[in-house]
Coordinates of N, CA and C in Angstrom, one line a residue:
X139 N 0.8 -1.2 0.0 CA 0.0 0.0 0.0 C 0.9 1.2 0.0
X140 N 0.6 2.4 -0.7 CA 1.6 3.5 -1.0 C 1.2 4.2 0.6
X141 N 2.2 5.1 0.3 CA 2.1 5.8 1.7 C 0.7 6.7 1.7
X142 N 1.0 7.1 0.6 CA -0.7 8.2 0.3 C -1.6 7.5 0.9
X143 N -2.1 6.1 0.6 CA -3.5 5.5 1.3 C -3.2 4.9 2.6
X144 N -2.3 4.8 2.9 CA -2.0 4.1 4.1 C -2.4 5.8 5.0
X145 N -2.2 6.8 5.0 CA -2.2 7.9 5.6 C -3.8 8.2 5.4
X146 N -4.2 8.1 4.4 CA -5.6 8.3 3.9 C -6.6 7.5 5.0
X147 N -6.2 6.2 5.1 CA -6.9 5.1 5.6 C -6.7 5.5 7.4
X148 N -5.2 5.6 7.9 CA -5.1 6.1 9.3 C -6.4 7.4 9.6
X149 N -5.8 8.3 8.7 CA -6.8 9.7 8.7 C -8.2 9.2 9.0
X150 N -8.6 8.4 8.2 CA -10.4 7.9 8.4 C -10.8 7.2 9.2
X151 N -9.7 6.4 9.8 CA -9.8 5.6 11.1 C -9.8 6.9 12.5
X152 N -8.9 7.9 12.2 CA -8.8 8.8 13.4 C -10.4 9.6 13.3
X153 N -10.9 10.0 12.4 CA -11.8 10.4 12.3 C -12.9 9.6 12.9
X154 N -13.3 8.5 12.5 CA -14.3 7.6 13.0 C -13.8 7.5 14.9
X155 N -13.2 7.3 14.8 CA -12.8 7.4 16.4 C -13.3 8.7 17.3
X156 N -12.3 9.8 16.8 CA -13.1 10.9 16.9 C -14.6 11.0 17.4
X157 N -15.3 10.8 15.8 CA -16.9 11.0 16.1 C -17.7 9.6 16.6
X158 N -16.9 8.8 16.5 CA -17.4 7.6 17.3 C -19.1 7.5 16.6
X159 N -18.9 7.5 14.9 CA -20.0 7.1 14.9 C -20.0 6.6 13.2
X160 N -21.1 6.2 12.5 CA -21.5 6.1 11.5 C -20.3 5.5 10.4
X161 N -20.7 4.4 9.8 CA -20.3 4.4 8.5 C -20.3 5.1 7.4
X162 N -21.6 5.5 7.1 CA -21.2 6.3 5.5 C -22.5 7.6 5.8
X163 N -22.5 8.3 5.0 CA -23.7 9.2 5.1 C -24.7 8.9 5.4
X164 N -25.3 7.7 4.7 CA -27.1 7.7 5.1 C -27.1 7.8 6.1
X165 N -26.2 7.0 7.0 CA -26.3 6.6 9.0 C -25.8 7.9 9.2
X166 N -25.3 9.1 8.5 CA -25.3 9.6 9.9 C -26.6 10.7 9.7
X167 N -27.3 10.4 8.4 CA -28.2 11.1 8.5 C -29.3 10.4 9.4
X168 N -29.3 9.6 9.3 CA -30.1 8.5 10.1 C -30.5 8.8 11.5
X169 N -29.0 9.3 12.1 CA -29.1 9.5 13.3 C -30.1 10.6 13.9
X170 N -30.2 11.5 13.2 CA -31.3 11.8 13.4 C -32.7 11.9 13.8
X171 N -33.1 10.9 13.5 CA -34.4 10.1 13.3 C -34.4 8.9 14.5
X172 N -33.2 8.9 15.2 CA -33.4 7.8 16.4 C -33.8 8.4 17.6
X173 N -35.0 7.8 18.5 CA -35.6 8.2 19.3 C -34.9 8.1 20.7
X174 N -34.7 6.2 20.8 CA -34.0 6.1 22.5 C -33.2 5.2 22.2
X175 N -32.6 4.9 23.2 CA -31.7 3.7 23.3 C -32.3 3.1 24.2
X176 N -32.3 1.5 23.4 CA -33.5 0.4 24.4 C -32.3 -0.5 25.2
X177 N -32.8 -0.6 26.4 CA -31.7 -1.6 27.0 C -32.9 -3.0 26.9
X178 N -34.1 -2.7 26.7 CA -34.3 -4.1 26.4 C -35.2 -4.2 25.4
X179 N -35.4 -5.2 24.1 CA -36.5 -4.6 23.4 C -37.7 -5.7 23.4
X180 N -38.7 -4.6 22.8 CA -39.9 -4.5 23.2 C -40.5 -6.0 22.2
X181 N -40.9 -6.9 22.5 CA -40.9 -8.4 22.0 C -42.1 -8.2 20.8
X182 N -43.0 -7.2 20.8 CA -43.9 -6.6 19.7 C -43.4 -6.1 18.8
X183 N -42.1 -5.5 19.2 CA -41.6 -4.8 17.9 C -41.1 -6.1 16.8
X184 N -41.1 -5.7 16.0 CA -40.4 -6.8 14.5 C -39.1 -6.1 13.6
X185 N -38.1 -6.7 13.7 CA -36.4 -5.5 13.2 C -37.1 -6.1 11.5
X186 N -36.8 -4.4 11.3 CA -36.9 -4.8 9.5 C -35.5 -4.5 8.8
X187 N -34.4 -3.6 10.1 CA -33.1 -3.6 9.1 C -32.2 -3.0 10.3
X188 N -31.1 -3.3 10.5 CA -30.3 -2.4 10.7 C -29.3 -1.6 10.0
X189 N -30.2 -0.1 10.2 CA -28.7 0.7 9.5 C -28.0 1.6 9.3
X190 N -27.7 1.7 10.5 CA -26.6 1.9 11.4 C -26.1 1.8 12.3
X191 N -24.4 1.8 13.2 CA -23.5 1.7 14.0 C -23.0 2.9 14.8
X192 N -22.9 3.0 15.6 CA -22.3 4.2 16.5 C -21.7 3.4 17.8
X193 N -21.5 4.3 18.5 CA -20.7 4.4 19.8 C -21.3 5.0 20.8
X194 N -21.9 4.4 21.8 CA -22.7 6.0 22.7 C -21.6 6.4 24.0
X195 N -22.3 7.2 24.7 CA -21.5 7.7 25.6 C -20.6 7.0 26.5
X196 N -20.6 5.4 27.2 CA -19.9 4.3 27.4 C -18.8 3.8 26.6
X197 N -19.1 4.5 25.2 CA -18.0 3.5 24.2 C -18.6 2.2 23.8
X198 N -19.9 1.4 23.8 CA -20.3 0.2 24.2 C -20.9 1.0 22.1
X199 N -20.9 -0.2 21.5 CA -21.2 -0.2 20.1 C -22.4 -0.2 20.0
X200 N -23.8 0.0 19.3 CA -24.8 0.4 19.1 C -25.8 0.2 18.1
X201 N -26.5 -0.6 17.3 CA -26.9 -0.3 16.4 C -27.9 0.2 16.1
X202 N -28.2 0.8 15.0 CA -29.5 1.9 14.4 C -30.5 0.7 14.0
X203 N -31.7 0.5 14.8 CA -33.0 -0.3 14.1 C -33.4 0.4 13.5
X204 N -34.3 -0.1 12.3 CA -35.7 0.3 11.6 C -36.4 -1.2 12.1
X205 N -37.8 -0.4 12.2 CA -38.9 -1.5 12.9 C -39.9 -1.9 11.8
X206 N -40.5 -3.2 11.5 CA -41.4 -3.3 10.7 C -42.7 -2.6 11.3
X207 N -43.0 -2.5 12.7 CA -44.0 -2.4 13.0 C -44.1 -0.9 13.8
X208 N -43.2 -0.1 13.3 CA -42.8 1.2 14.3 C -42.3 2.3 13.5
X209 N -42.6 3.4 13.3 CA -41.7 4.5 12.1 C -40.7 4.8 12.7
X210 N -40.5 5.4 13.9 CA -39.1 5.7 14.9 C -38.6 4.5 14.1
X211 N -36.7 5.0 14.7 CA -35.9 4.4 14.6 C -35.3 4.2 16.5
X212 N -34.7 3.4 16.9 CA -34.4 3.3 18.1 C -32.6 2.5 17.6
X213 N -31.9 2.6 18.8 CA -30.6 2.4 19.0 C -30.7 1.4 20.1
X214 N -30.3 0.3 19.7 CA -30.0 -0.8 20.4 C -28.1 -1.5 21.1
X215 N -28.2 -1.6 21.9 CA -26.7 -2.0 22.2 C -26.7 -3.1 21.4
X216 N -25.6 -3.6 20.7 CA -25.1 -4.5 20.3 C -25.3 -5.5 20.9
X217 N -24.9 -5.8 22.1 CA -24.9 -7.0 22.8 C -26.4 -7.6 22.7
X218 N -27.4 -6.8 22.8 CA -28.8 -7.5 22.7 C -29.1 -7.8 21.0
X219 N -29.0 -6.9 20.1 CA -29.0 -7.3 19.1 C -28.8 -8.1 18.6
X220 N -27.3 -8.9 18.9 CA -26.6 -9.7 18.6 C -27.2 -10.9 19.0
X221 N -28.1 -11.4 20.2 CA -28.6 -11.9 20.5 C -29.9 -12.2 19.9
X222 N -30.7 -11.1 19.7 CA -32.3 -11.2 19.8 C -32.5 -11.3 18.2
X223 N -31.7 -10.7 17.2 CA -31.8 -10.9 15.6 C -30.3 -11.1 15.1
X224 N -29.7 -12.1 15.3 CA -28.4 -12.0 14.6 C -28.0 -12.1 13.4
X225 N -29.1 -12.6 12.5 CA -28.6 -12.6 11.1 C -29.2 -11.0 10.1
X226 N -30.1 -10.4 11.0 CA -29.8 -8.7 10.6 C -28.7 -7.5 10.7
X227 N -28.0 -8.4 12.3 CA -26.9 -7.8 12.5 C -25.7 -8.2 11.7
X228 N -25.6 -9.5 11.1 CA -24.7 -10.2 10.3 C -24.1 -10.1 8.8
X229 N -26.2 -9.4 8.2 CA -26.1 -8.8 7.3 C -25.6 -7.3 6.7
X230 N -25.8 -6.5 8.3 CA -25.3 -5.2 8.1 C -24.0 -5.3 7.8
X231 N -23.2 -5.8 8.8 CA -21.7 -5.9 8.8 C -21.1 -7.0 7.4
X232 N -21.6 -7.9 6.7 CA -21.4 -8.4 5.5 C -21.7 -7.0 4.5
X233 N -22.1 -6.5 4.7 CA -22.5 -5.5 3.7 C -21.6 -4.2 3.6
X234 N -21.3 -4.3 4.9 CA -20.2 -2.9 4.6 C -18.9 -2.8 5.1
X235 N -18.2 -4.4 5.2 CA -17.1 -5.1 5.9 C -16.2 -4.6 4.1
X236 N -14.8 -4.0 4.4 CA -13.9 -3.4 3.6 C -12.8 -3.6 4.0
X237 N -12.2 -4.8 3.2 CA -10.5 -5.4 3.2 C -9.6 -4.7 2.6
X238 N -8.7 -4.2 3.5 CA -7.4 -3.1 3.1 C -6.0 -4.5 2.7
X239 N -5.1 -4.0 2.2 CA -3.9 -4.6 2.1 C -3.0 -4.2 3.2
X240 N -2.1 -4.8 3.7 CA -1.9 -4.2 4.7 C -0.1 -4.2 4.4

């Protein structure tokens, strides 16, 4: 990797750290539109996507729901997610998982 991207790539890692949030634009427009952060979720609700990642004030990783059955968007810790829908959470991360050379 030339030095140019290798500095390019640090730079966007420092960045993301930084704001401790979002993958690409949509999510961080996204963020917007998120109501609460559930520490437990609600068993009526139905996940129609996750999409987006952040970081909240703990540092503890987060994802952005959309609900099939809810317009809000809500912010879920990872750790439950990961449990309660794993192959939504599986798919986000397959989808926007980017292999550098190292």
């Amino acid at each position: 990797m030339s030095s140019l991207n290798e500095s390019r790539v640090l730079r966007q890692r420092r960045e993301k750290k930084d704001k401790g949030v979002a993958i690409n634009k949509k999510e961080k427009k996204s963020q917007n539109n998120v109501t609460s952060v559930m520490e437990e979720v609600d068993d009526t609700l139905i996940p129609e996507k996750v999409i987006g990642a952040l970081r909240n004030s703990n540092n503890e990783v987060c994802l952005i729901v959309k609900w099939k059955n809810k317009e809000s968007t809500d912010t879920v810790p990872a750790s439950i997610a990961n449990y309660r829908f794993p192959n939504l959470v599986i798919r986000y991360y397959e989808q926007r998982i980017r292999w550098i050379d190292v």
